[in-house]
Coordinates of C-alpha atoms and ligand atoms in Angstrom, one line a residue:
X1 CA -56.4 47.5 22.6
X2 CA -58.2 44.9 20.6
X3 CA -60.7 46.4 18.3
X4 CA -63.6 44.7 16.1
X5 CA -65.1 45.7 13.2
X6 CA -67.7 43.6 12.5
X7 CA -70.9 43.5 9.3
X8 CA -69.5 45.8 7.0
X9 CA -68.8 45.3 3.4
X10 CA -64.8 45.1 3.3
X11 CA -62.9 46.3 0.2
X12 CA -58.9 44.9 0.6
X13 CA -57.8 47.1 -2.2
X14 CA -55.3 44.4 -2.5
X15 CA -54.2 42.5 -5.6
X16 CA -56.7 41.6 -6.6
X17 CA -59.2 43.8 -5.1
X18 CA -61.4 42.0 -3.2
X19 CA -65.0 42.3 -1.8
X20 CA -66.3 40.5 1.5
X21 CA -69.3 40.7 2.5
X22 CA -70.4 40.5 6.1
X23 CA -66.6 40.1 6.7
X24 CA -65.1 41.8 10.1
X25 CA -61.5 43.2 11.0
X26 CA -59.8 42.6 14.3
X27 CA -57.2 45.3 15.2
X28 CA -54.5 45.0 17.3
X29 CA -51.8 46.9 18.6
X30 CA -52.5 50.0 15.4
X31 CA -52.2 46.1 12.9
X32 CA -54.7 44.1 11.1
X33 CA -54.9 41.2 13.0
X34 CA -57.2 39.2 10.9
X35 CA -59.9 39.8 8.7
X36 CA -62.3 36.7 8.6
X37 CA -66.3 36.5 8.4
X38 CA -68.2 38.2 11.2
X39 CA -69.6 35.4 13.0
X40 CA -65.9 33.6 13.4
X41 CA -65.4 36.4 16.1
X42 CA -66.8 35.0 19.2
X43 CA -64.0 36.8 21.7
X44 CA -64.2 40.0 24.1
X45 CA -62.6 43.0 22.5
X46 CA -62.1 46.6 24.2
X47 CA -64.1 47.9 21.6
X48 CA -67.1 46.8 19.0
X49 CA -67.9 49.1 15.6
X50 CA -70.6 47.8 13.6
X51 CA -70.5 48.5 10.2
X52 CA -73.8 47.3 9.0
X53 CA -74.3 49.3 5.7
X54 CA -70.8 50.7 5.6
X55 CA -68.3 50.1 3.1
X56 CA -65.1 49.4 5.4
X57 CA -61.7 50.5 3.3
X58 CA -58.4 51.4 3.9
X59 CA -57.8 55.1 5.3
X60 CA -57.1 57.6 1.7
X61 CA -53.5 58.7 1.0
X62 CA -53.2 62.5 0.3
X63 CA -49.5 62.2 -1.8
X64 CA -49.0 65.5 -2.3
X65 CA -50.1 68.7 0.3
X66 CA -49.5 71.7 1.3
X67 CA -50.8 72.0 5.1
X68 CA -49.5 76.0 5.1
X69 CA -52.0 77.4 3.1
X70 CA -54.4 77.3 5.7
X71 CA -54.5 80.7 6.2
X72 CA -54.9 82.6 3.0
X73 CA -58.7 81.2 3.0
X74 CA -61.1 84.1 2.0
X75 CA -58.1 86.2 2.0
X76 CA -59.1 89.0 -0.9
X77 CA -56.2 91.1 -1.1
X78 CA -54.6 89.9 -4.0
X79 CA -53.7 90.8 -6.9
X80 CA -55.0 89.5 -10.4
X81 CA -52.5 86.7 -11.7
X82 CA -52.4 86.1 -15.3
X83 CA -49.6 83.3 -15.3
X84 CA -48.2 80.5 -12.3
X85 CA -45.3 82.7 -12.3
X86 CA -47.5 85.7 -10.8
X87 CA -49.6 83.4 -8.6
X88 CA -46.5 82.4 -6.8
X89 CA -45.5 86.2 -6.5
X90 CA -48.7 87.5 -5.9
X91 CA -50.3 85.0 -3.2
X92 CA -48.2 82.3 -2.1
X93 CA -45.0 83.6 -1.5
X94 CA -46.1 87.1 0.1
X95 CA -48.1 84.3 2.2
X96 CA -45.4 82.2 3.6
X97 CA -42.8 85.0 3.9
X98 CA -44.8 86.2 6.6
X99 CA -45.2 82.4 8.8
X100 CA -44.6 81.9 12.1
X101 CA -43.9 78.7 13.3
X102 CA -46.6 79.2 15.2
X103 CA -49.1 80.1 11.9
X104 CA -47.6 77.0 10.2
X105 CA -48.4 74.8 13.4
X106 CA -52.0 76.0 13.5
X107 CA -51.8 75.8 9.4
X108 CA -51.2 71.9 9.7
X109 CA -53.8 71.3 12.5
X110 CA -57.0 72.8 10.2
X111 CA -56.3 70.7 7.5
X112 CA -55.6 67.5 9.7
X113 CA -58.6 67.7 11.4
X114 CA -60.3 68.0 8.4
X115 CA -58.2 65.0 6.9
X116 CA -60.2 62.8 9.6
X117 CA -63.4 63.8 8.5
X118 CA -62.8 63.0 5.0
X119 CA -61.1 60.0 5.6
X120 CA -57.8 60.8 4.7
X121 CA -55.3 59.3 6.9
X122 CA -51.8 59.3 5.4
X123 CA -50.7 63.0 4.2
X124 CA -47.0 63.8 2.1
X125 CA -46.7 67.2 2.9
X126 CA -44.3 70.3 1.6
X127 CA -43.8 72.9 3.9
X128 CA -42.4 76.7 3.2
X129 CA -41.9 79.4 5.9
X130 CA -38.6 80.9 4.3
X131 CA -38.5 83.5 7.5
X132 CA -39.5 80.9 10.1
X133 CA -37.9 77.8 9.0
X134 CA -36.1 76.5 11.4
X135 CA -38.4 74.4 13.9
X136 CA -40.9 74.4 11.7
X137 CA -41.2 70.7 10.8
X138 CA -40.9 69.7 14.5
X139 CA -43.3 71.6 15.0
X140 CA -45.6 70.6 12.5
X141 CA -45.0 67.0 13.5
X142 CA -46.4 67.9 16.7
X143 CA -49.5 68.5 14.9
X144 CA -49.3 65.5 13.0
X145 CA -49.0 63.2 16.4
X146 CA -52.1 65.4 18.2
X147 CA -54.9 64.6 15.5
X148 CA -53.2 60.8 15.3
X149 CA -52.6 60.4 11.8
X150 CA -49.6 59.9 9.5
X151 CA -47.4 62.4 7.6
X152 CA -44.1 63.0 5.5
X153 CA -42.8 65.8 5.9
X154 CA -40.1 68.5 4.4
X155 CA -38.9 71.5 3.9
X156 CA -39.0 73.4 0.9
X157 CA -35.7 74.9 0.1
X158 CA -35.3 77.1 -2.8
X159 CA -33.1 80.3 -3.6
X160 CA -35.3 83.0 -4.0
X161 CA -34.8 84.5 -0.6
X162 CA -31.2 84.5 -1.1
X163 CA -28.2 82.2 0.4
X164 CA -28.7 82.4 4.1
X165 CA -32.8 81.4 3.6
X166 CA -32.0 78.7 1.0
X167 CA -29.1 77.1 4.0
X168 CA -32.1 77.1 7.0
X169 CA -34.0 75.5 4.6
X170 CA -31.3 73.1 3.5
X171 CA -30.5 72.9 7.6
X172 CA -33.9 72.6 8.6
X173 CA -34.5 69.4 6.5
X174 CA -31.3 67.7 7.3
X175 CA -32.4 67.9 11.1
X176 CA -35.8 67.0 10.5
X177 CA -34.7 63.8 8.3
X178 CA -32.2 62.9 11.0
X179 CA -34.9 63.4 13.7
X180 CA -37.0 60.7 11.9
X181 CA -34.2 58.2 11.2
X182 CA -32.9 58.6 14.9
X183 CA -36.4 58.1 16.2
X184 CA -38.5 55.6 13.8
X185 CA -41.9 56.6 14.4
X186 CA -44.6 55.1 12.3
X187 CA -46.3 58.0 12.1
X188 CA -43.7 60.6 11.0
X189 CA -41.7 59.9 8.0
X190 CA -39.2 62.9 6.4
X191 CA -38.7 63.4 2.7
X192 CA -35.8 66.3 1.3
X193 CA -37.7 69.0 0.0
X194 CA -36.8 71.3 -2.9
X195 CA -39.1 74.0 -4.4
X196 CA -38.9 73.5 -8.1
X197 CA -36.2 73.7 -10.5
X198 CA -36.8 77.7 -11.6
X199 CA -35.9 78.6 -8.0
X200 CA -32.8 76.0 -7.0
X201 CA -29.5 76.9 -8.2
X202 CA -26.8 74.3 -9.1
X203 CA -25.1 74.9 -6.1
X204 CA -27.9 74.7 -3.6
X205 CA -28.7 71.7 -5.9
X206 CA -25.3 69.9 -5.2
X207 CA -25.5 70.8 -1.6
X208 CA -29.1 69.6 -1.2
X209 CA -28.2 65.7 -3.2
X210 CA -25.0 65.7 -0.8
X211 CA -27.4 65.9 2.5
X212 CA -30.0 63.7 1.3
X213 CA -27.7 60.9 0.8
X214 CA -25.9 60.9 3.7
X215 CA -29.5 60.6 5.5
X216 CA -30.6 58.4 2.8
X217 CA -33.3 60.2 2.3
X218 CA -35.4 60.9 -1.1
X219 CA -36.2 64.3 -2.5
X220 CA -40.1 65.7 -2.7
X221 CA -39.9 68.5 -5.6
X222 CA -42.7 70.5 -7.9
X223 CA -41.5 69.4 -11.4
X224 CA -42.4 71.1 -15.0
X225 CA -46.2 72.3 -13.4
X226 CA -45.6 75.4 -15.4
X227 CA -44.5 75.5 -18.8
X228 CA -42.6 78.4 -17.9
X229 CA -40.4 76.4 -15.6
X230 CA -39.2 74.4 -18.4
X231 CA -38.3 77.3 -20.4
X232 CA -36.4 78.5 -17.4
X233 CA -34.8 75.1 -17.7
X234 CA -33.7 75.4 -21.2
X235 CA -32.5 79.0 -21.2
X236 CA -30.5 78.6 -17.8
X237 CA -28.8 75.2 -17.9
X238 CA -29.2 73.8 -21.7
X239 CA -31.8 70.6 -20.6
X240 CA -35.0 69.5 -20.2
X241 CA -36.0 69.7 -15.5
X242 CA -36.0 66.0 -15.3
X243 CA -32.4 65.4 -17.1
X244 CA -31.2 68.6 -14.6
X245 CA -32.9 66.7 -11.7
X246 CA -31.3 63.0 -13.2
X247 CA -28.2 64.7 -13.9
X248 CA -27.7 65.9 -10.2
X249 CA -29.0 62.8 -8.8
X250 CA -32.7 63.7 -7.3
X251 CA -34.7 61.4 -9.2
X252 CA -35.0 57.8 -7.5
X253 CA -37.2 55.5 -5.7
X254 CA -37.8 57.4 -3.1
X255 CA -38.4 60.7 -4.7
X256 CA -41.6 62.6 -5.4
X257 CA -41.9 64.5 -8.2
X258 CA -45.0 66.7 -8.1
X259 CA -47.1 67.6 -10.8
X260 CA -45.2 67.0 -14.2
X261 CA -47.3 68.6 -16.2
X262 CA -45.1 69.4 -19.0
X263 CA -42.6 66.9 -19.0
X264 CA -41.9 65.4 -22.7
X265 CA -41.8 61.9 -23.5
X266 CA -38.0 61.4 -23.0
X267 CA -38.5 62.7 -19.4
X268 CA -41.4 60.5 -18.6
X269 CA -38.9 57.7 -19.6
X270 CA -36.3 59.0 -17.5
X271 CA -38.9 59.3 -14.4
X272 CA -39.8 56.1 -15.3
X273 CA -36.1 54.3 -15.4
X274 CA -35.3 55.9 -12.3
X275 CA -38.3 54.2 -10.3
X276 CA -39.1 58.2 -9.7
X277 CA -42.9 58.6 -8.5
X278 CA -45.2 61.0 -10.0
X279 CA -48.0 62.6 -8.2
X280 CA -50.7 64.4 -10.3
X281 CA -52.8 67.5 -8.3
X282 CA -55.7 68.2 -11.2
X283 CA -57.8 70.9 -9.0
X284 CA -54.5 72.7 -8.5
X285 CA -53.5 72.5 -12.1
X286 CA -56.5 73.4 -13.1
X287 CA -57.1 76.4 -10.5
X288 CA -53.9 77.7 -12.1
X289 CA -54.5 77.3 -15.5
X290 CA -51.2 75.3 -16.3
X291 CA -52.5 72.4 -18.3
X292 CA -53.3 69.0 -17.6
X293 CA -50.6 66.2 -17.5
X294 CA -50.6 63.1 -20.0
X295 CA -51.3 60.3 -17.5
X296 CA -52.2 58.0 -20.2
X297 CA -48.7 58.3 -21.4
X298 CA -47.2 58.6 -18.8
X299 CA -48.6 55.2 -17.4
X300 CA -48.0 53.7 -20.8
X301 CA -44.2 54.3 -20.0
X302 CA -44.4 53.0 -17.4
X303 CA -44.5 55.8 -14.6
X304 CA -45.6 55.1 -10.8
X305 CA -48.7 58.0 -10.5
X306 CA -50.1 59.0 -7.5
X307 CA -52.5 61.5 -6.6
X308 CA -51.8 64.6 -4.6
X309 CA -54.4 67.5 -3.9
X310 CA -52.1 70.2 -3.2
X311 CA -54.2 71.7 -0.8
X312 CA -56.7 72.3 -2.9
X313 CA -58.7 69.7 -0.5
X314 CA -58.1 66.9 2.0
X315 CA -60.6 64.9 0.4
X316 CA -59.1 62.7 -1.8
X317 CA -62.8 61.4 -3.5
X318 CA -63.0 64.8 -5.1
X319 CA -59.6 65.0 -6.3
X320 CA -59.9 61.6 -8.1
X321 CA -63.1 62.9 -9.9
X322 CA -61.7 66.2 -11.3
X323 CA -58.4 63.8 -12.1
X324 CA -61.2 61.9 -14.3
X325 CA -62.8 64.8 -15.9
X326 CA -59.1 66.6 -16.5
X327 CA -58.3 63.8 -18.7
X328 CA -61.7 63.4 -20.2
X329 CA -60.5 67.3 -21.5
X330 CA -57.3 66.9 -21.9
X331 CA -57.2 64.2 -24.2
X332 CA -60.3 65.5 -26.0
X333 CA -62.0 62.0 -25.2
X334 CA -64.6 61.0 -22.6
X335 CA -63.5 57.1 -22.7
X336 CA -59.6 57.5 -20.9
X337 CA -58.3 58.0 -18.1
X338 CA -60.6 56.0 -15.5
X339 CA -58.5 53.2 -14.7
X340 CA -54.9 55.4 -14.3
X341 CA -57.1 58.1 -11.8
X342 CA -58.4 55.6 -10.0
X343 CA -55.4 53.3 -9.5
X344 CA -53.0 56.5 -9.0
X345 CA -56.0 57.0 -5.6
X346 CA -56.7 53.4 -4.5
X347 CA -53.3 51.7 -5.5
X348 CA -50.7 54.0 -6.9
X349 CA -50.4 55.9 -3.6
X350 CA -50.5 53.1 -1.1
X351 CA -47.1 51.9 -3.6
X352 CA -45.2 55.4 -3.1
X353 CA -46.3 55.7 0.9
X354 CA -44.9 52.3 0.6
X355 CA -41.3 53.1 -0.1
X356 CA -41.6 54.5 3.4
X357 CA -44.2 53.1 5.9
X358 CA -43.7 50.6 7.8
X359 CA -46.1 48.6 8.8
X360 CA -47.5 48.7 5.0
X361 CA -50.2 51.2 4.3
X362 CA -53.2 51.7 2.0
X363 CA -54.6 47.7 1.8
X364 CA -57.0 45.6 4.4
X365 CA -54.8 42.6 4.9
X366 CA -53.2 41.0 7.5
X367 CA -49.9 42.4 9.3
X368 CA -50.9 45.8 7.6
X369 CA -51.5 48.9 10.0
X370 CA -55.0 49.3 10.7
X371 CA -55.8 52.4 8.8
X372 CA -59.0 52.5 7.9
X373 CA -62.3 54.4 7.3
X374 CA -66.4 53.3 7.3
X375 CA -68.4 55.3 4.6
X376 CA -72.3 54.7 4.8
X377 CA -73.7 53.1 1.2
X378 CA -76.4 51.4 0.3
X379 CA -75.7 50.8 -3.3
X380 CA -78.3 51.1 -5.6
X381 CA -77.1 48.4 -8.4
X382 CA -74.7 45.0 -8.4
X383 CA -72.0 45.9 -5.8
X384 CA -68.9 43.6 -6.1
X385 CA -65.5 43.6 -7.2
X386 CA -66.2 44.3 -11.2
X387 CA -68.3 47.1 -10.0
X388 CA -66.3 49.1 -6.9
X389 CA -64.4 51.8 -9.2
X390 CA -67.4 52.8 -10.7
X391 CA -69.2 52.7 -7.6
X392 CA -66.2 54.6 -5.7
X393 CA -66.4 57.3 -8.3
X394 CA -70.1 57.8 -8.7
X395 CA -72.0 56.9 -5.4
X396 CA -69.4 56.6 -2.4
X397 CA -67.7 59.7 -3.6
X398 CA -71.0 61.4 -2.8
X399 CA -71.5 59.4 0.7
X400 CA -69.9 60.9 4.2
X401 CA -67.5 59.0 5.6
X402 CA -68.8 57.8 9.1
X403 CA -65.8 57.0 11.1
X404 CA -62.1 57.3 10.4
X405 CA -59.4 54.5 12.2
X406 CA -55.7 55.5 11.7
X407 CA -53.3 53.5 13.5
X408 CA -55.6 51.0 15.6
X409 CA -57.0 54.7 16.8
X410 CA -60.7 55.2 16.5
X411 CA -60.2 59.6 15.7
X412 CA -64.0 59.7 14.5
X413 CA -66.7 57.5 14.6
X414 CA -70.8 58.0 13.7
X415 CA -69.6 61.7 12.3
X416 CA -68.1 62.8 15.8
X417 CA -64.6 63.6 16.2
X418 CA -62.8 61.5 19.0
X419 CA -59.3 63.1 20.1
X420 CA -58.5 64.3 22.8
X421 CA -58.7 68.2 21.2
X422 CA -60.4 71.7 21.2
X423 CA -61.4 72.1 17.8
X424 CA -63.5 75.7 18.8
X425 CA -60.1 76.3 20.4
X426 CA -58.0 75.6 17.4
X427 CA -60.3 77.7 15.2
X428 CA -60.3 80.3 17.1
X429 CA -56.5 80.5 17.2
X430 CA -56.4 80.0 13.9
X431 CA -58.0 83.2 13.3
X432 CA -56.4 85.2 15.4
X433 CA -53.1 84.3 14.3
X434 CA -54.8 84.9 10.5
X435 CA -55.7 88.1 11.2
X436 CA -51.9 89.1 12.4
X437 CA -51.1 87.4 9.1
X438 CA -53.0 89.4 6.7
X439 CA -51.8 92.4 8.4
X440 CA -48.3 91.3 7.5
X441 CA -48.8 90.8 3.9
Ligands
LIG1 ZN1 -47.4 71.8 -4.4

């Protein structure tokens, strides 16, 4: 399949960022093939896009989700929270108590969809379904390969459903993670998920680092996003989360830690030693009124940030703007925090998918997999490269992206979705199964 995309405005997001103008893409086998001007590409190709007033950029990177909150939308019949703590207790652990592996199937399928029409291509996701957990990832990755795009996924073991819960969830990651090795799919990668460290005991802990390394896999955990969970921290086991995490050996370059919103500066340096990447979710934090995390600092030290939504949204050109104004407030000063939100978006996240994608991810350059999206905009002032984040955050943030390429795999194009899928169907599952859901909770 050799597709063209020809006379649109190319942005590499490579290092340096560049800008080409008139430039077009030929795709190849899900790759970049080359990326030269349009009017060097003379050949027949299976398929022509013309991007004439599009910007053309690599597909958006979604570092931290939660595809199994699908189904609590609209749902009323909760009661008032007035700390994270309660949240947890009072919405989303009634809600996933209660998933079928079917609900979580149907839970990943919404938000994918949806991922296609914001341009969001590449999706890190933690899954929970403490009484349905075994299969559950398979079955999610089922979702994941019907809407065509790309996805980490794991399990999120934790100890507050007691021992037997906390082992299908320790299980039900060690077989995913082994599924992926064994099979090597580009489009399916595995992480070893853990709750947070308020809900993992030491023992589940030790059992947990013991699988992940003989899978060789990397850990994708909720760290200090509630003060509270430090204090747990502090009272239980005498440290601070990350020097509990360090200590038991989850931290790494190929673990996630999600959130760190409380972390001090002696854990930032620890995330930072460790090559540990951090992934900031603002609406979330905000939503729950846990605080807002130092990024300035955090990046000063030296810390990898990426940017996550936690299902707040799958489009990632809102999160990066309430990342912007979170810091603007939480450092009591409109002038930071633009470069480290936008680089945690456009570069940050293409390095932590990185550790594990192969072909690379998240740039417009040759030999990279051709994931990439066409957003109509006609901008309105100088457009090049010492203009794009502004641009990015002010005017294509407000455009609609037009068509959506993951793997060499045109999934929308002029607005219209293109797999092969029932989307009235899907929706119309989806809330039956919701309704049986809300009955349960
Ligand atoms: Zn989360």
């Amino acid at each position: 399949m050799k597709l063209l995309i020809k006379n649109g405005t190319i942005v590499t997001l490579g290092q340096p960022n560049k800008m080409l103008h008139d430039y077009a893409i030929l795709c190849e086998d899900g790759l970049i093939k080359s990326i030269a001007p349009s009017k060097t590409f003379t050949g027949t190709y299976d398929k022509v896009i013309d991007a004439a007033g599009k910007v053309v950029m690599p597909g958006f990177i979604n570092a931290h989700m939660h595809f199994y909150s699908t189904m609590v939308r609209g749902f009323g019949r909760v009661a008032p929270s007035k700390d994270f703590n309660e949240v947890l207790n009072n919405l989303w652990w009634k809600l996933d108590r209660k998933l079928t592996v079917e609900d979580s199937y149907y839970s990943a399928l919404i938000p994918l969809i949806d991922a296609v029409r914001h341009g969001t291509t590449t999706l890190i996701d933690h899954h929970a379904s403490p009484f349905a957990a075994t299969g559950s990832l398979a079955k999610i990755a089922e979702a994941v390969k019907e809407i065509g795009l790309r996805a980490s996924l794991c399990y999120e073991v934790s100890d507050r459903d007691g021992e037997a819960i906390a082992e299908a969830g320790l299980k039900e990651n060690a077989d995913f993670i082994a599924y992926c090795n064994k099979k090597n799919d580009n489009q399916l990668k595995a992480l070893f998920g853990l709750h947070a460290s308020f809900t993992v005991s030491d023992k589940t802990l030790e059992k947990a680092v013991q699988l992940a390394k003989e899978l060789n896999a990397g850990f994708h955990v909720h760290t200090a996003e509630a003060k509270s969970d430090e204090d747990h921290c502090e009272q239980h086991h005498g440290m601070r989360i990350v020097e509990r995490f360090n200590k038991f050996g989850v931290l790494g370059s190929q673990s996630i830690a999600a959130h760190c919103v409380h972390v001090n500066e002696r854990e930032m340096e620890l995330l930072a030693s460790t090559g540990t990447a951090v992934v900031h979710n603002p609406q979330s934090n905000l939503n729950n009124a846990v605080g807002v995390a130092d990024l300035i600092k955090m990046a000063a030290k030296g810390v990898l940030i990426g940017l996550g939504t936690d299902a707040m949204t799958v489009n990632m050109m809102e999160e990066v703007r309430v990342a912007m104004w979170a810091q603007h407030l939480g450092q009591n000063n409109p002038s930071v925090g633009f470069m480290e939100t936008l680089s945690a978006l456009l570069f940050n996240n293409a390095k932590i998918a990185n550790r594990y994608w192969k072909p690379f991810l998240g740039e417009l350059k040759e030999g990279y997999a051709a994931d990439i999206v066409l957003i109509d905009y006609d901008p309105p002032t100088l457009f090049d490269e010492t203009t794009f984040l502004g641009h990015l955050a002010f005017g294509i943030s407000q455009s609609v992206v037009d068509t959506t390429i993951a793997g060499g795999r045109v999934l929308m194009e002029n607005r219209k979705l293109k797999m092969n899928i029932d989307e009235a169907r899907i929706n119309a599952r989806s809330r039956e199964l919701a309704n049986e859901l809300w009955k349960r909770i």
